[in-house]
Amino acid sequence: MALNMQRLGRMLPSLPVSRAFSTAAGPAATQATSPTPPSPPPPPPPSDTAEVFVDGQPITVPKSFTVIQACDAAGVDIPRFCYHQRLSIAGNCRMCLVEVEKSPKPVASCAMPVMPGQKIKTDTPLVKKAREGVMEFLLINHPLDCPICDQGGECDLQDQAMIFGSDKSRFVETKRAVDDKNLGPLVKTVMNRCIHCTRCVRFSSEVAGTEDLGVTGRGRDSEIGTYVEKLMQSELSGNVIDLCPVGALTSKPYAFTARSWELKSTESVDVSDALGSNIKVDARGSEVMRITPRLNEEVNEEWLSDKARFQYDGLKRQRLNTPMVKGPNGLQPATWGAAFEAIRGAMAGAKGDEIKAIAGKLTDAETLVATKDLLNRLGSGNMKHEDDVAAEPVCADVRSTYLANTTVMGFEQADAILLVGTNPRHESPVFNSRLRKAFLDGAEIASIGPNIDLTYKYQHLGSEPAALSQLLASEHPFLEKLKSASAPAIVIGPGVLRREDRDAVMRAVHELVDKAGVVRPGWNGFNVIHDSASRVAALDLGFVPSASARSAPPPKVVYLLGADDWMDREVPEDAFVIYQGHHGDKGATRANVVLPGAAYTEKSGLYVNFEGRVQQTRAAVPVLGDAREDWKIVRALSEVLGARLPYDTHSAVRARLAEVAPHFALINNLQQPVWLNGEVLQKDVPFQSPVNNFYMTDSVSRASAVMAKCILAKQEAKN
Amino acid sequence: MRRAVQKLALVAESATACSSLHQQALAPLCTSATSALAQGASQSPLCQSNYRGRVFVPASTRGFAANSHDLFNQHKDTPDNNADNVFEWTEANLKRAQDIIDRYPPNYKASAVIPLLDLAQQQNYGFLSLPAMNSVAKMLEMTPIRVYEVATFYSMFNRSKVGKYHIQLCGTTPCRLQGAQHLQDTLEKTLGIHIGETTKDGMFTLSEMECMGACVNAPMLAVADYSGGVEGYSYNYYEDLTPADTVKIIEALRKGEKPKINSQYRNKAEPRGVIQDGKWTPSEGTLTLTTPPRGPIVTNPDL
Ligand code: SF4
Ligand code: FES
Ligand code: FES
């Protein structure tokens, strides 16, 4: 029975059910409620569905549904603690009791499959009494510390106790006390509050794939923990904070800094990796207080990586808030005018390709296009992205060659996956959880690249490109596997694009793609993933060196757009360096002029994720001090330099973006690229992931004290 | 390691402090912690607090873990139980373990976890040290936490050092009615320890267990003998006990003898009798259920 339930849990579709299945009230009802009626989805074949009655209202749902899902589909709220649509079914909190006709006792709706003709009652006195009873039991050992609990105001237990709780307790014994656990620098525990729903345990073993949480002991004495004190090993550990229905697991960095009702939420997009997880930036006044995930089935479901969630304290440190010009005493604060004058002076001595721009990891598309236009007006085509480190720049001609064509959600269908030169666990932990999902659904995974724990089992075919040649040359079992798979996929990591033999590796991969039929009608299994948020937009906009720039002399002026990871040979000793960005990192230290820009939480900007989805960030807090939105700085500078850019408003820049690449007009939509189809393979240079330190990859995370703590904690755990 | 010991000492300190506090919320904390102290030194500072006129039992008799011997459901480093200890399966036990694993289909290897933990416990002188559990996890390809969950769930798995003889006194209702409390007093006096503690010479650990299914011969106790590894291991019931019998059994065990197992007074069901007032009292005829049962008692008049 338990096994069946688990399997059931995994089969649950991740679409919001109410939209996927129409109620039996028919199209008329649908029309009445929604102004633009989408054509009703074709009903699933009748043999797989069952008609049930929720409080008398008939509804048709798939037979695989549980009663709670049927109630959700019918729009009837069932209180719950342990049930979570993305985790297996535990059925241990009993809060979801409902009455089912002909069954003598109330039933736990989350663990009960629907039966045709079932009559479910959710508002009878029996149900109310049952829920009140459950609530009383749950509160027996729960401390009365809501006033000092960070979950207060957004706590499921608090909310439901308002409805089903009693105003006094009949319990006169001693409440139990449980040791708090130390799960590392991110998750704070107050284990007295735990109600043993085991959501966190199921999350860590099912989604995160790092089984370190468990229930030890039994009965009254059971507790959640790791048994032996240790760090939660996952890069997704912060998600247990959202999952915990009570205040047992809360955020350590956020602890006691704000109450949920004081916060203003802004829907935005994460830029700490190239997945573009959807986030909610919660701010109080001008300060970002926390970042939480936002549901997007196609991108991050409802998960968020620890870096994306906890690096926000970096937004308050090392910030550049005023223009600066280098004088005899180093960088000195200056006015915008003075800074622009200094730039004009330096630019006068440079012509054409002697002016170079390097885009950083966090640059938004607006700034990229403005900078590109500006440089072109100044006669230069010398521009690149800082991730483009190989001698030959990455070719931006064919969109499908640098995107994840399968799409993140598409990976759920994949049944054979080959990873080439990638460590998705660090490059994009949330994407890695999709791969794990595919693995749990039976996909076979193999990897040529670093041999590390990816949270799922995979065949390690080798660390060097030689393994790729072997795979191609012989009747390799995994090649056969790819060939016979119904939805094979290949994932190329960002490390490959940084290799000197990139083109040779890519050629080999393309050969493999052809040989194994990875791209077929209706299925494109060719994927490149990236690790920085601005990478795909830069390629989409052709922010690559022009033909003439490739043989240009060393630049005299270098314009760094928040770029901090350039190589020394790209910024000559005697070059005049302009740094436009928000953090005082490597780039600002080298700069002659610093132009303070806005961080991703302070501006509205477009980013393209590695599947080619255009998404926008929104300003949650005002920009800092004298800083300005980045595209505006470029626009203002263009005027000073006498190469005025023709756009004055944000919408005009967006229009220009759409002119350069039409898909920029389709925010949040995915434009499937068309699939179209030169070097020596460095056979024994091992594939490496560019992300060798997950917690610090860009200027924001490098400035974050919380991320530094994570690194320390991991190191300590290793020793 | 040193850190862990310090931590324990800290807990103990706060426990002594809290014994003077009449604060009910702290009581559970101090009960478990004082017994941690009591482990080291067998005389325990009593932690009593008054709550609405009720007096709590001495702290050392109440722990938090699933059995009365282990105090925590989390691992705490001690000199004889930490990650640096070594646990190596003996040649013979490795074979036994393999035999056990072979009983289950290869994809359900984890099913062998309970028998394997049992084997490891026998080999490891009666308790599952961290390395012992880890080696079971490795053998069955389970993540260690899944093994810890099982080990903490069952009261027959010990996770801290026990004596050579683990005396497990039944403390459930039928045995209580037949005088288990007298046995407990006697045992505590004879051994000089409370429930949950081990004698100084490391011979005996005294625990309280829930019903072990021998209520027909109540009161009873079970003794797990860990003095001879897996080969010499035994787990015997001693039933129909008077306090005097209990002392005899302890003395015999101390001398390395094998006291009579099972009921001390009868063979199978004969002769009839019960332990009454600490004495074996033969009886003729039925002692209970002598009148016809009262008819079905219905509380709901609608039925
Ligand atoms: S810690 Fe929170 S999520 Fe985990 S079992 Fe307890 S209540 Fe549930
Ligand atoms: S939600 Fe159904 S038992 Fe917890
Ligand atoms: S009550 Fe003691 S054995 Fe059952």
JSON list of C-alpha atoms and ligand atoms in Angstrom, two decimals, chain A residues 191 193-201 224 240 243-246 248-249, ligand 1:
[
{"chain": "A", "resi": 191, "resn": "MET", "atom": "CA", "xyz": [12.78, 21.56, 16.49]},
{"chain": "A", "resi": 193, "resn": "ARG", "atom": "CA", "xyz": [7.96, 23.36, 16.64]},
{"chain": "A", "resi": 194, "resn": "CYS", "atom": "CA", "xyz": [8.19, 20.38, 14.30]},
{"chain": "A", "resi": 195, "resn": "ILE", "atom": "CA", "xyz": [4.94, 18.52, 13.64]},
{"chain": "A", "resi": 196, "resn": "HIS", "atom": "CA", "xyz": [6.65, 15.59, 11.86]},
{"chain": "A", "resi": 197, "resn": "CYS", "atom": "CA", "xyz": [5.03, 16.04, 8.52]},
{"chain": "A", "resi": 198, "resn": "THR", "atom": "CA", "xyz": [8.30, 14.72, 7.00]},
{"chain": "A", "resi": 199, "resn": "ARG", "atom": "CA", "xyz": [8.11, 17.07, 4.05]},
{"chain": "A", "resi": 200, "resn": "CYS", "atom": "CA", "xyz": [11.73, 18.06, 4.62]},
{"chain": "A", "resi": 201, "resn": "VAL", "atom": "CA", "xyz": [12.79, 14.44, 4.79]},
{"chain": "A", "resi": 224, "resn": "ILE", "atom": "CA", "xyz": [13.80, 15.21, 12.53]},
{"chain": "A", "resi": 240, "resn": "VAL", "atom": "CA", "xyz": [12.98, 22.97, 3.07]},
{"chain": "A", "resi": 243, "resn": "LEU", "atom": "CA", "xyz": [8.22, 23.38, 2.57]},
{"chain": "A", "resi": 244, "resn": "CYS", "atom": "CA", "xyz": [8.15, 23.32, 6.35]},
{"chain": "A", "resi": 245, "resn": "PRO", "atom": "CA", "xyz": [4.53, 24.16, 7.19]},
{"chain": "A", "resi": 246, "resn": "VAL", "atom": "CA", "xyz": [5.53, 25.43, 10.63]},
{"chain": "A", "resi": 248, "resn": "ALA", "atom": "CA", "xyz": [10.71, 24.46, 12.61]},
{"chain": "A", "resi": 249, "resn": "LEU", "atom": "CA", "xyz": [12.92, 25.18, 9.62]},
{"chain": "C", "resi": 1, "resn": "SF4", "atom": "S1", "xyz": [10.87, 20.16, 10.27]},
{"chain": "C", "resi": 1, "resn": "SF4", "atom": "FE1", "xyz": [9.10, 21.10, 9.26]},
{"chain": "C", "resi": 1, "resn": "SF4", "atom": "S2", "xyz": [9.04, 20.07, 7.26]},
{"chain": "C", "resi": 1, "resn": "SF4", "atom": "FE2", "xyz": [10.34, 18.83, 8.55]},
{"chain": "C", "resi": 1, "resn": "SF4", "atom": "S3", "xyz": [8.97, 17.30, 9.46]},
{"chain": "C", "resi": 1, "resn": "SF4", "atom": "FE3", "xyz": [9.09, 19.01, 10.91]},
{"chain": "C", "resi": 1, "resn": "SF4", "atom": "S4", "xyz": [7.34, 20.29, 10.40]},
{"chain": "C", "resi": 1, "resn": "SF4", "atom": "FE4", "xyz": [7.66, 18.94, 8.65]}
]
